[in-house]
Every structure is written in C-alpha cells, then in structure tokens.
Amino acid sequence: MNRTPGEGELAGTAPSHDRDRDHDHDRTPPIPSSLCSRSRELTDAAADISFGALLDADIDIDIGTDTDTDTATHTRHEPRIQWATPDGLEIVGRGVAARFTATGPTRFDDVREQAARTFEALEYDGPAVARPRAFGGLSFHDSFESSANTATDSDTDRESDSATDATPTTAPWHGFTAASFVVPQVLVVRSDETTWLTAVSLDADTATQRLDDWHDRLADSSFPAMRSSGSPPGVTDTERTTSRAAWVEQVEDAIERIETTTLRKVVLAQSLSVGLDAEIDVPATLERLRRRYPNCYRFLIDHSHAGSHDASGTFFGAPPERLVSKRGEHVETEALAGSAPRGETPEADEEFADQLRDCEKVQHEHVLVAEAIRDQLTPVTSSLTTDDQQIRRLATIQHIRTPIEATLDDEVTHVLELVEALHPTPAVGGMPPDQAWETIHETEPFDRGWYAAPIGWFDGNGDGEFAVALRSGVATDERVTLFAGSGLVADSDPHDEWDEVQLKFRPILDELRPEKASSDQSETQLDSAATETGGERPYPR
C-alpha cells in the first residue's frame, strides 16, 4: 500500500497537500463562482411524504414535473442518496450541485480541498439541520479505481463536477471510485418533528425557483405520503467467491501468519452474488431493513451519471457501527467487535451475551479494536472517555460495543481527518494495519470496493458523521452482491468463523427472500452449521 492504513496525519503533522501532485490537474474539479441554497419547512401532507417514493419519482430536477421514461433521460440514472441514523435523522437527495472525487493515497486531502473551495462559495439561507452537505464514501483500499467516473453530469446548471483518472475494475463496483461525494441539488431532511426541503444551485434565483417548484410538487395530493415496503424480489441462485474448503485454508494461513509474524489480527471477508427473480427495489428494501433493524444506520448511494446508458450499481446497507461523528470539538466513536447469534428465548439470548463477555478470544479481539481507536485519537484530543462494554442487540446478531467520546484540540478541523486516521479500524482490517491490509490483499479473491469502508456525510464546517459500510450490498440489474467478514486471531476456528460470516449475510439476504423462505433457509443454515460443529449452534466469536 502507498500509506500505512489507519495511521493518518493526526499527531500534529501538517496535511500532505504537496505530495503526489503530478496528476492534480486531472483530479481538481471546476469550482463554481457561486453556490446558493434555500430551504423551507414542509408542512401538512408534504411533511409526511414517502422517502422511498421521493427517491423513485420521475421528477425533473429543475421544473418539478414528470419526465418521460426514455432510458436516456429517466431519473433512475440521476445520482440519488439516502442517509438515516439510529437517532432519527433521515435525509434523501437528488441530483448533483457539486461533486468531489479523488483517487490514490491523497484522496482524503484532495476531497477536503475540493470541498473547501466549494463550501467557501456557498450562500445558504435556512436552518442548520437542512444545510447542504456532501454525501458519499470511499473504497476500502486507496488503490481502488473505476472507469465510470470519467464522464460529466448532464445538468442544465453545469454545476460543479470532477472527472477522475481511472482504470477499469470488475463488477459489481463499476462506476465507483476511491472517493466520491456529491452535494445534492435537492434535499429533504426529516428530524424530530420537522421536515425541510432544501434546493442548491449556482445562483439565488435558480435555487429559489427550484425550491418553489419542488415544494409545489411535494405538496400535491397525488404524491404518496406512504409507500408500501413491497415484497422481496425472491432468490433464484447464489454464487460464492469462496468455498468452505477454500475458506478453511485461508483462515489457517492467516493464523499461521499471526503465530509466526507480528500480525495480531486480520479480518477476512467473503462475497456472495445473489440472483433475483425480479429487479430489486432498493428503497423498499431499506424500508424493510428499517423496520427490522431500527437502531442501525441506513444508506443508499447511487452516483450514476444522468443520461448514461452505462450506469453503475446502487450501494446500500444497514450498518450497525459508527466510525466517527464530529460536532464542533465533540467526537463520538465506538469499538464494535465480537459477535454471537440471538437466542430463541430471553434466557438463551442472555446466555449468548454472557458467553460474549466471558470468551477470552472475543475479549482479546474487542480490546484490540478499542485500544487502536484510543491510540489514534489520543494525540489530537484534550480529553477522551471510554465507557464500559455494552451488548448491542440486533434482530439476528449481537455484538460487544464500547462507546468512546473525545474533545478535539485545535489541530483537527475536519471529520475527514478523523476518518482517514481511523480507517480501517481493527474491526474491519486488523493489527498492525499495514500487515493486515497486505494479508487481505493477498488472500481475498474479490475486490472489497466500498464494503467495510467509510460511508457518510460532511458539511462546510468540517462536521459530519460516518458509518462503517457493513451489512451491505451492491444492486446491479437483477443481482445483488453481498459482503461479510470475520475477525481472526491466533485461536480462531475456521468453521466457527465460517458460521459467523453466514450470520452476517442474513440482514440483507433475509430481505431478498419471501419471509417463509427466508426463515426456512436461516434454520437450514443453522442446522447445517450445528451438524458440522458436533451438534451445537454457532458459538460467540
């Protein structure tokens, strides 16, 4: 790798804006001479609009009326985002007012510089909760590149866009790049008891007109306030990148490295390609995930280019883990490592939780993650607090969680600086980071793309929030590619780790199958696992 992952420049050193600049003229986007944004509160029926319907609606960005359904202009190819947090903030966005992309080892610095110039030109009139933000994410490896971001967006405002030097990558990540964020032209933000509409454009008149047009369209009684979460598309087939025998060999090789080198932990992942009976409705799938996993993040990132016949896939998920949140000087993060199934009764559930607390292997793995996070934050904080361990219970799985809060000193001003320092945490990479990344690169037979990488948003003040893109998948046509991994330490058992990965596929996989089929399949998987492990259900890992 070109840099030591998880070891960003947070220990009082200056940002590396001068290194690797021979291709900067290709990465730097045109900066708009002005950027204006207006907001207004949605009331009555408009406040209760369906976010899923808003994402799918064929509405032209500028005039607020229905478009035709020609594949070259259908708004499905228009970039769209959805973001929701466990504390109730929900945001959907359409279109591109500004785009920030970058590749290579300087991608964090490059995105920050592009965004700083754009946000400096922003004139905003509205409440803080509805302010323009940049939404997107980054790839797990900084060497990741894709060929689909070389086109420009078809936008009547010619609003800011950046093209990237890139080389092709394999499916399903076509259309993604090492770092990509968009400031949407239209945002709907729901928080607490209020819902806000925000429009962004190059000038105040266009922003105001766009705001009024969209307000009128959303207030129309024909726009749905509620939208069915639909039915799962059904599964026709599944294709694994890693067989069980290959997995056992990979885990044994990794354990040998841990025992014979300075590698202490590594997270290995699997990819599962799922064929569908019908094209997936991603917003409806996220709505079903919301009902089943209400205390998880939810995201949808579709950075397709408007008017493109070669659109990329849609990356979506319901991750349980916050990477970092920054509000002014206040920082919140967490260590989430160690997994067990949920019990069928309260007593069985608590037994699994007790085993998580008492298992030496689980505690060792969890402590590695918590210590690494503290080590990265300590040099740039005036205070840091680590809470007691908790059990994070989700619908099908439970984890050990250690909350961590800190107050920043004056050296860090942007959430992306924290993201760069923390990614990848040992919960998704390993320890030490450079050797873990090398092991992952040499072992996994697929490209992680944006899986297990930072996903989230930032604003013009450098504040923002990022989750770790776990429990996620990429939807392309009538296939969805899922990803899941497991942390390995010296006493890991390959078969236990296999069972953990299958358990982590379930949140998305269950929403692709009809309910009965999903339940039957889950029981079959667990019974099969029990047979191969001597008659016991999977033990906490």
Coordinates of C-alpha atoms in Angstrom, one line a residue, residues 3-534:
R3 CA 0.4 4.6 3.0
T4 CA 0.1 2.9 6.3
P5 CA -3.7 2.5 6.8
G6 CA -5.2 3.7 10.0
E7 CA -2.2 5.9 10.6
G8 CA -3.3 9.2 9.3
E9 CA -1.6 12.5 9.9
L10 CA -3.2 13.4 13.2
A11 CA -0.3 13.6 15.5
G12 CA 0.4 17.3 15.0
T13 CA 1.8 17.0 11.5
A14 CA 0.7 19.1 8.6
P15 CA -1.6 17.8 5.9
S16 CA 0.3 16.3 3.0
H17 CA -1.1 18.6 0.3
D18 CA 2.2 18.7 -1.6
R19 CA 2.8 15.1 -2.2
D20 CA 1.9 13.1 -5.3
R21 CA 0.7 16.2 -7.2
D22 CA 1.7 15.3 -10.7
H23 CA -1.9 14.5 -11.6
D24 CA -3.7 17.2 -9.6
H25 CA -4.9 19.0 -12.7
D26 CA -6.9 15.9 -13.6
R27 CA -8.4 15.4 -10.2
T28 CA -9.4 19.0 -9.3
P29 CA -13.0 19.9 -10.2
P30 CA -14.1 23.2 -11.7
I31 CA -15.1 25.4 -8.8
P32 CA -18.4 27.3 -9.2
S33 CA -18.1 31.1 -8.9
S34 CA -21.1 30.9 -6.5
L35 CA -23.3 28.3 -4.9
C36 CA -26.6 29.3 -3.4
S37 CA -29.1 27.3 -1.3
R38 CA -32.5 27.9 0.1
S39 CA -34.7 25.9 2.5
R40 CA -38.3 25.9 3.6
E41 CA -40.2 23.8 6.1
L42 CA -42.6 21.2 4.7
T43 CA -46.0 21.1 6.4
D44 CA -49.3 19.2 6.3
A45 CA -49.2 16.4 3.7
A46 CA -45.9 17.4 2.3
A47 CA -44.2 16.8 5.7
D48 CA -45.3 13.1 5.5
I49 CA -44.0 12.3 2.1
S50 CA -42.6 8.9 1.5
F51 CA -38.8 9.0 1.2
G52 CA -38.9 5.8 -0.9
A53 CA -41.4 7.4 -3.3
L54 CA -39.3 10.5 -3.5
L55 CA -36.2 8.5 -4.5
D56 CA -38.1 6.7 -7.2
A57 CA -40.2 9.5 -8.6
D58 CA -39.6 10.6 -12.2
I59 CA -39.3 14.3 -11.4
D60 CA -37.1 16.7 -13.4
I61 CA -34.7 18.5 -11.0
D62 CA -35.4 21.9 -12.5
I63 CA -39.1 22.1 -13.3
G64 CA -40.6 19.7 -10.8
T65 CA -42.8 17.9 -13.4
D66 CA -42.8 14.3 -14.6
T67 CA -40.2 13.4 -17.2
D68 CA -40.6 10.9 -20.0
T69 CA -39.5 7.3 -19.4
D70 CA -36.9 7.1 -22.1
T71 CA -33.9 5.2 -20.7
A72 CA -31.5 8.0 -21.7
T73 CA -33.4 10.6 -19.5
H74 CA -35.1 8.5 -16.9
T75 CA -34.2 9.9 -13.4
R76 CA -33.1 6.5 -12.3
H77 CA -29.8 7.4 -13.8
E78 CA -29.7 10.6 -11.8
P79 CA -27.5 10.4 -8.7
R80 CA -29.5 9.9 -5.5
I81 CA -28.7 9.3 -1.9
Q82 CA -30.4 8.2 1.3
W83 CA -29.0 8.5 4.8
A84 CA -30.6 7.7 8.1
T85 CA -29.1 7.5 11.6
P86 CA -30.2 5.5 14.7
D87 CA -31.2 8.7 16.5
G88 CA -33.9 9.6 13.8
L89 CA -32.2 11.9 11.3
E90 CA -33.4 10.9 7.7
I91 CA -32.2 12.6 4.5
V92 CA -32.8 11.9 0.8
G93 CA -31.1 13.8 -2.0
R94 CA -31.5 14.0 -5.8
G95 CA -29.1 15.4 -8.4
V96 CA -25.7 16.9 -8.3
A97 CA -24.9 20.5 -7.3
A98 CA -21.2 19.7 -6.7
R99 CA -19.2 16.5 -6.9
F100 CA -15.8 15.7 -5.3
T101 CA -13.9 12.7 -6.4
A102 CA -10.3 11.6 -5.9
T103 CA -8.0 8.5 -6.2
G104 CA -4.8 7.3 -4.6
P105 CA -3.1 7.9 -1.3
T106 CA -4.0 11.7 -1.2
R107 CA -7.7 11.1 -1.7
F108 CA -8.7 12.5 1.7
D109 CA -6.7 15.7 1.3
D110 CA -8.0 16.1 -2.3
V111 CA -11.6 15.8 -1.4
R112 CA -11.2 18.2 1.5
E113 CA -9.5 20.8 -0.7
Q114 CA -12.2 20.5 -3.4
A115 CA -15.0 20.7 -0.8
A116 CA -13.4 23.7 1.0
R117 CA -13.4 25.8 -2.2
T118 CA -17.0 24.8 -3.0
F119 CA -18.4 25.4 0.5
E120 CA -16.5 28.7 0.7
A121 CA -18.6 29.9 -2.2
L122 CA -21.8 28.7 -0.6
E123 CA -24.5 31.2 0.4
Y124 CA -27.2 29.5 2.5
D125 CA -30.4 30.8 4.0
G126 CA -32.1 28.2 6.2
P127 CA -31.8 26.2 9.5
A128 CA -28.7 24.2 10.3
V129 CA -30.5 20.9 10.2
A130 CA -31.4 21.4 6.5
R131 CA -28.0 22.8 5.4
P132 CA -26.3 21.4 2.2
R133 CA -24.0 18.5 2.9
A134 CA -21.7 16.3 0.8
F135 CA -22.8 12.6 0.9
G136 CA -20.7 9.6 -0.3
G137 CA -17.9 7.4 0.7
L138 CA -14.6 5.8 0.0
S139 CA -13.2 2.5 -1.0
F140 CA -11.6 0.2 1.5
H141 CA -8.2 0.3 -0.4
D142 CA -6.8 3.6 -1.6
S143 CA -5.6 1.8 -4.8
F144 CA -9.2 1.1 -5.9
E145 CA -10.2 2.7 -9.2
S146 CA -13.0 2.5 -11.7
S147 CA -13.6 3.7 -15.2
A148 CA -17.1 5.1 -15.0
N149 CA -16.4 8.4 -13.4
T150 CA -14.8 10.0 -16.4
A151 CA -18.0 11.4 -17.8
T152 CA -19.6 14.7 -16.8
D153 CA -23.1 15.1 -15.4
S154 CA -25.9 16.2 -17.7
D155 CA -27.1 19.2 -15.7
T156 CA -28.7 22.3 -17.0
D157 CA -26.9 24.4 -14.5
R158 CA -23.5 22.9 -15.4
E159 CA -22.9 22.6 -11.7
S160 CA -19.6 21.5 -10.3
D161 CA -18.3 18.1 -11.3
S162 CA -14.9 16.4 -11.2
A163 CA -13.5 13.8 -13.5
T164 CA -11.0 11.2 -12.3
D165 CA -8.1 9.3 -14.0
A166 CA -9.1 5.7 -13.5
T167 CA -8.6 2.2 -14.8
P168 CA -11.4 -0.3 -15.0
T169 CA -12.4 -2.6 -12.2
T170 CA -14.5 -5.7 -12.0
A171 CA -18.2 -6.0 -11.3
P172 CA -20.1 -5.1 -9.2
W173 CA -18.1 -1.9 -8.5
H174 CA -18.2 -0.5 -12.0
G175 CA -19.0 3.2 -11.6
F176 CA -17.4 3.7 -8.2
T177 CA -14.1 5.3 -7.4
A178 CA -11.7 5.6 -4.5
A179 CA -13.5 8.6 -3.1
S180 CA -16.8 10.2 -4.3
F181 CA -19.1 12.7 -2.7
V182 CA -22.0 14.8 -4.0
V183 CA -23.8 17.8 -2.8
P184 CA -27.4 17.1 -4.0
Q185 CA -29.4 19.7 -5.8
V186 CA -32.5 18.8 -3.8
L187 CA -32.6 17.5 -0.2
V188 CA -35.5 16.5 2.0
V189 CA -34.5 16.3 5.7
R190 CA -36.6 14.8 8.4
S191 CA -35.5 15.4 12.0
D192 CA -37.6 15.2 15.2
E193 CA -40.9 16.7 14.4
T194 CA -40.0 18.8 11.3
T195 CA -39.3 18.1 7.7
W196 CA -37.3 20.5 5.5
L197 CA -36.9 20.9 1.7
T198 CA -33.5 22.4 0.5
A199 CA -32.5 23.4 -3.0
V200 CA -29.0 24.2 -4.2
S201 CA -27.9 25.9 -7.4
L202 CA -25.3 28.3 -8.9
D203 CA -27.4 31.4 -8.2
A204 CA -30.1 32.5 -5.8
D205 CA -32.9 32.9 -8.4
T206 CA -32.5 29.3 -9.7
A207 CA -32.3 27.9 -6.1
T208 CA -35.4 29.8 -5.1
Q209 CA -37.3 28.7 -8.2
R210 CA -36.2 25.1 -7.7
L211 CA -37.3 25.2 -4.1
D212 CA -40.7 26.6 -5.0
D213 CA -41.2 24.1 -7.8
W214 CA -40.3 21.1 -5.7
H215 CA -42.4 22.4 -2.8
D216 CA -45.5 22.6 -5.1
R217 CA -44.8 19.1 -6.4
L218 CA -44.4 17.5 -3.0
A219 CA -47.5 19.3 -1.7
D220 CA -49.6 17.9 -4.5
S221 CA -52.1 15.4 -3.1
S222 CA -51.1 12.8 -5.8
F223 CA -47.6 12.5 -4.3
P224 CA -47.7 9.5 -1.9
A225 CA -47.4 10.1 1.9
M226 CA -47.0 6.4 2.5
R227 CA -45.3 3.8 0.3
S228 CA -45.5 0.1 0.7
S229 CA -42.3 -1.6 1.7
G230 CA -43.1 -4.1 -1.1
S231 CA -42.3 -7.7 -1.3
P232 CA -38.8 -9.3 -1.5
P233 CA -37.8 -10.0 -5.1
G234 CA -37.0 -13.6 -4.4
V235 CA -33.8 -15.5 -4.9
T236 CA -33.0 -17.7 -7.9
D237 CA -29.4 -18.6 -7.1
T238 CA -26.3 -17.7 -5.1
E239 CA -22.7 -17.8 -6.2
R240 CA -19.8 -17.7 -3.7
T241 CA -16.4 -16.4 -4.3
T242 CA -15.0 -18.6 -1.5
S243 CA -15.9 -22.2 -0.9
R244 CA -15.9 -23.6 2.6
A245 CA -12.7 -25.6 1.8
A246 CA -11.0 -22.5 0.4
W247 CA -12.1 -20.5 3.5
V248 CA -10.6 -23.1 5.9
E249 CA -7.3 -22.9 4.0
Q250 CA -7.4 -19.0 4.1
V251 CA -8.1 -18.9 7.8
E252 CA -5.4 -21.5 8.6
D253 CA -2.9 -19.5 6.5
A254 CA -3.9 -16.3 8.3
I255 CA -3.5 -18.0 11.7
E256 CA 0.0 -19.2 10.7
R257 CA 0.9 -15.6 9.9
I258 CA -0.4 -14.5 13.3
E259 CA 1.7 -17.1 15.0
T260 CA 4.9 -16.5 13.0
T261 CA 4.9 -12.7 12.3
T262 CA 3.9 -9.5 14.1
L263 CA 0.4 -9.8 12.7
R264 CA -2.0 -9.9 15.6
K265 CA -5.4 -9.8 13.9
V266 CA -6.8 -9.8 10.4
V267 CA -10.4 -9.6 9.1
L268 CA -11.1 -11.8 6.1
A269 CA -14.3 -11.4 4.1
Q270 CA -16.5 -13.3 1.7
S271 CA -18.6 -12.1 -1.3
L272 CA -22.0 -13.7 -2.2
S273 CA -23.6 -12.9 -5.5
V274 CA -27.4 -13.4 -5.3
G275 CA -29.6 -13.8 -8.4
L276 CA -33.1 -12.4 -8.1
D277 CA -36.5 -13.3 -9.5
A278 CA -37.1 -9.6 -10.3
E279 CA -35.2 -6.3 -10.1
I280 CA -34.7 -5.2 -6.6
D281 CA -36.5 -2.1 -5.2
V282 CA -33.7 -0.7 -3.1
P283 CA -35.6 2.0 -1.3
A284 CA -38.3 -0.6 -0.4
T285 CA -35.6 -3.0 0.8
L286 CA -34.2 -0.2 3.1
E287 CA -37.6 0.4 4.5
R288 CA -37.9 -3.3 5.4
L289 CA -34.5 -3.1 7.0
R290 CA -35.6 0.0 9.0
R291 CA -38.4 -2.0 10.5
R292 CA -36.2 -4.9 11.4
Y293 CA -33.1 -3.0 12.4
P294 CA -34.3 0.4 13.7
N295 CA -31.2 1.0 15.7
C296 CA -28.8 0.7 12.7
Y297 CA -27.7 3.3 10.1
R298 CA -29.2 3.0 6.6
F299 CA -27.7 4.3 3.4
L300 CA -28.2 4.3 -0.3
I301 CA -25.5 5.7 -2.6
D302 CA -26.3 5.8 -6.3
H303 CA -23.8 8.0 -8.0
S304 CA -24.9 7.1 -11.5
H305 CA -24.5 9.7 -14.2
A306 CA -27.6 11.3 -15.5
G307 CA -28.3 10.3 -19.1
S308 CA -25.8 7.4 -19.0
H309 CA -26.6 4.1 -20.6
D310 CA -23.7 2.7 -18.5
A311 CA -25.0 3.4 -15.0
S312 CA -23.3 1.9 -12.0
G313 CA -24.9 -0.1 -9.3
T314 CA -26.6 1.1 -6.1
F315 CA -24.7 0.5 -2.9
F316 CA -26.9 0.2 0.1
G317 CA -26.9 -1.3 3.6
A318 CA -27.9 -1.2 7.3
P319 CA -24.6 -1.0 9.2
P320 CA -24.6 -1.2 13.0
E321 CA -21.3 0.5 13.5
R322 CA -20.5 4.2 13.7
L323 CA -17.0 5.0 12.5
V324 CA -16.9 8.6 13.8
S325 CA -19.2 11.6 14.4
K326 CA -17.8 15.2 14.7
R327 CA -19.9 18.1 16.0
G328 CA -17.5 21.0 16.6
E329 CA -14.9 19.8 19.1
H330 CA -17.0 16.9 20.2
V331 CA -16.2 13.4 18.8
E332 CA -18.1 10.2 19.2
T333 CA -17.0 6.8 18.0
E334 CA -17.1 3.2 19.2
A335 CA -15.5 -0.2 19.2
L336 CA -17.8 -2.9 17.9
A337 CA -16.2 -6.4 17.8
G338 CA -17.2 -9.8 18.9
S339 CA -20.4 -11.5 17.6
A340 CA -23.0 -14.1 18.7
P341 CA -26.4 -15.1 17.4
R342 CA -29.6 -14.0 19.1
G343 CA -31.2 -16.6 21.4
E344 CA -34.7 -18.1 20.7
T345 CA -35.7 -17.2 24.3
P346 CA -34.7 -14.4 26.6
E347 CA -32.7 -16.9 28.7
A348 CA -30.9 -18.3 25.6
D349 CA -30.2 -14.7 24.4
E350 CA -28.7 -13.7 27.7
E351 CA -26.6 -16.9 27.7
F352 CA -25.1 -15.9 24.4
A353 CA -24.4 -12.4 25.7
D354 CA -22.7 -13.9 28.8
Q355 CA -20.5 -16.0 26.6
L356 CA -19.5 -12.9 24.7
R357 CA -18.5 -11.2 27.9
D358 CA -16.6 -14.3 29.2
C359 CA -15.0 -15.6 26.0
E360 CA -11.2 -14.9 26.1
K361 CA -10.9 -14.9 22.3
V362 CA -13.8 -12.4 21.9
Q363 CA -12.5 -10.1 24.6
H364 CA -9.0 -10.2 23.1
E365 CA -10.4 -9.2 19.7
H366 CA -12.5 -6.5 21.2
V367 CA -9.8 -4.9 23.3
L368 CA -7.5 -4.7 20.2
V369 CA -10.1 -2.6 18.4
A370 CA -10.8 -0.3 21.4
E371 CA -7.1 0.2 22.1
A372 CA -6.4 1.1 18.4
I373 CA -9.2 3.7 18.3
R374 CA -7.9 5.3 21.6
D375 CA -4.4 5.3 20.3
Q376 CA -5.4 7.2 17.1
L377 CA -7.5 9.8 18.9
T378 CA -5.3 10.5 22.0
P379 CA -2.7 12.7 20.2
V380 CA -5.3 15.2 19.0
T381 CA -7.7 15.3 21.9
S382 CA -7.8 17.3 25.1
S383 CA -9.9 14.7 26.8
L384 CA -11.0 11.1 25.9
T385 CA -13.5 8.9 27.7
T386 CA -14.1 5.2 27.2
D387 CA -17.4 3.8 28.6
D388 CA -18.0 0.3 29.9
Q389 CA -18.7 -2.5 27.5
Q390 CA -22.3 -3.0 26.4
I391 CA -24.1 -5.6 24.4
R392 CA -25.5 -4.3 21.1
R393 CA -28.5 -6.5 20.2
L394 CA -29.8 -6.6 16.7
A395 CA -32.5 -8.7 15.1
T396 CA -30.3 -11.7 14.2
I397 CA -27.0 -11.0 15.9
Q398 CA -25.4 -9.3 18.9
H399 CA -22.1 -7.6 19.5
I400 CA -19.9 -6.2 22.2
R401 CA -19.8 -2.4 22.0
T402 CA -17.5 0.1 23.8
P403 CA -18.6 3.8 23.3
I404 CA -15.8 6.3 23.1
E405 CA -16.1 10.1 23.3
A406 CA -13.5 12.8 23.0
T407 CA -12.9 16.6 22.8
L408 CA -10.6 17.7 20.0
D409 CA -7.7 20.1 20.4
D410 CA -7.1 22.8 17.7
E411 CA -5.2 20.6 15.2
V412 CA -8.1 18.7 13.7
T413 CA -10.8 20.8 11.9
H414 CA -12.5 18.3 9.5
V415 CA -14.2 15.0 10.1
L416 CA -12.4 13.5 7.1
E417 CA -9.1 13.9 9.0
L418 CA -10.6 11.6 11.7
V419 CA -12.0 9.2 9.1
E420 CA -8.6 8.9 7.5
A421 CA -6.9 8.2 10.8
L422 CA -9.4 5.6 11.9
H423 CA -10.0 3.7 8.7
P424 CA -9.7 0.8 8.7
T425 CA -10.3 0.0 12.4
P426 CA -9.1 -3.4 13.5
A427 CA -12.8 -4.4 13.4
V428 CA -12.7 -4.5 9.6
G429 CA -8.9 -4.6 8.8
G430 CA -6.6 -5.9 11.5
M431 CA -3.5 -5.1 13.5
P432 CA -1.0 -3.9 12.6
P433 CA -2.8 -2.2 9.8
D434 CA -0.2 -2.5 7.1
Q435 CA 0.3 -6.2 7.6
A436 CA -3.4 -6.8 7.8
W437 CA -4.0 -5.0 4.6
E438 CA -1.3 -7.0 2.9
T439 CA -2.9 -10.2 4.1
I440 CA -6.3 -9.2 2.9
H441 CA -5.0 -8.2 -0.5
E442 CA -3.1 -11.5 -0.9
T443 CA -6.0 -13.7 0.4
E444 CA -9.4 -12.4 -0.7
P445 CA -10.4 -13.4 -4.3
F446 CA -12.5 -10.3 -4.9
D447 CA -12.3 -6.5 -4.6
R448 CA -13.9 -5.1 -1.5
G449 CA -14.7 -1.9 -3.3
W450 CA -16.7 0.3 -0.8
Y451 CA -17.5 -2.6 1.5
A452 CA -16.3 -2.1 5.1
A453 CA -15.2 1.4 4.2
P454 CA -16.4 4.9 5.5
I455 CA -19.8 6.0 4.3
G456 CA -21.5 9.2 5.4
W457 CA -21.5 13.0 5.1
F458 CA -19.7 16.2 5.9
D459 CA -20.6 19.9 5.7
G460 CA -18.9 23.2 5.1
N461 CA -17.8 23.5 8.8
G462 CA -16.0 20.1 8.6
D463 CA -18.6 18.5 10.8
G464 CA -20.1 15.1 9.8
E465 CA -20.9 11.5 10.6
F466 CA -19.6 8.3 9.1
A467 CA -20.6 4.7 9.5
V468 CA -18.7 1.6 8.5
A469 CA -20.3 0.1 5.4
L470 CA -21.1 -3.3 6.8
R471 CA -24.2 -5.4 6.3
S472 CA -24.3 -4.0 2.8
G473 CA -24.7 -5.0 -0.9
V474 CA -24.4 -3.7 -4.4
A475 CA -27.5 -3.9 -6.6
T476 CA -27.0 -4.2 -10.3
D477 CA -29.9 -5.2 -12.6
E478 CA -31.3 -8.5 -11.2
R479 CA -28.3 -9.4 -9.0
V480 CA -27.2 -8.2 -5.6
T481 CA -23.6 -8.8 -4.3
L482 CA -23.3 -9.1 -0.6
F483 CA -20.3 -8.9 1.7
A484 CA -19.5 -10.1 5.2
G485 CA -16.3 -10.8 7.2
S486 CA -14.9 -12.2 10.4
G487 CA -12.0 -11.2 12.6
L488 CA -9.3 -13.7 13.1
V489 CA -6.8 -14.0 16.0
A490 CA -4.5 -16.8 17.0
D491 CA -7.1 -19.1 18.5
S492 CA -9.8 -18.7 15.8
D493 CA -11.5 -21.8 14.5
P494 CA -12.2 -21.8 10.7
H495 CA -15.6 -23.4 11.0
D496 CA -16.8 -21.0 13.7
E497 CA -15.6 -18.1 11.6
W498 CA -17.5 -19.5 8.5
D499 CA -20.7 -19.6 10.6
E500 CA -20.2 -16.0 11.7
V501 CA -19.9 -14.8 8.1
Q502 CA -23.1 -16.6 7.1
L503 CA -24.9 -15.0 10.1
K504 CA -23.7 -11.6 8.9
F505 CA -25.1 -12.2 5.4
R506 CA -28.6 -12.6 6.8
P507 CA -29.7 -9.0 7.3
I508 CA -29.7 -8.2 3.6
L509 CA -30.3 -11.8 2.4
D510 CA -33.4 -12.2 4.5
E511 CA -34.9 -9.1 2.8
L512 CA -34.3 -10.6 -0.6
R513 CA -36.3 -13.8 0.1
P514 CA -40.0 -14.1 0.9
E515 CA -40.5 -14.3 4.7
K516 CA -41.2 -18.0 4.9
A517 CA -38.4 -19.0 2.6
S518 CA -36.0 -16.7 4.5
S519 CA -37.0 -18.3 7.8
D520 CA -36.7 -21.8 6.4
Q521 CA -33.3 -21.0 4.8
S522 CA -32.0 -19.5 8.0
E523 CA -33.0 -22.6 10.0
T524 CA -31.4 -24.8 7.4
Q525 CA -28.1 -22.8 7.6
L526 CA -28.0 -23.1 11.4
D527 CA -28.9 -26.8 11.4
S528 CA -26.2 -27.4 8.9
A529 CA -23.7 -25.5 11.0
A530 CA -24.7 -27.5 14.0
T531 CA -24.2 -30.7 12.2
E532 CA -20.7 -29.7 11.2
T533 CA -19.7 -28.5 14.6
G534 CA -20.8 -31.5 16.6

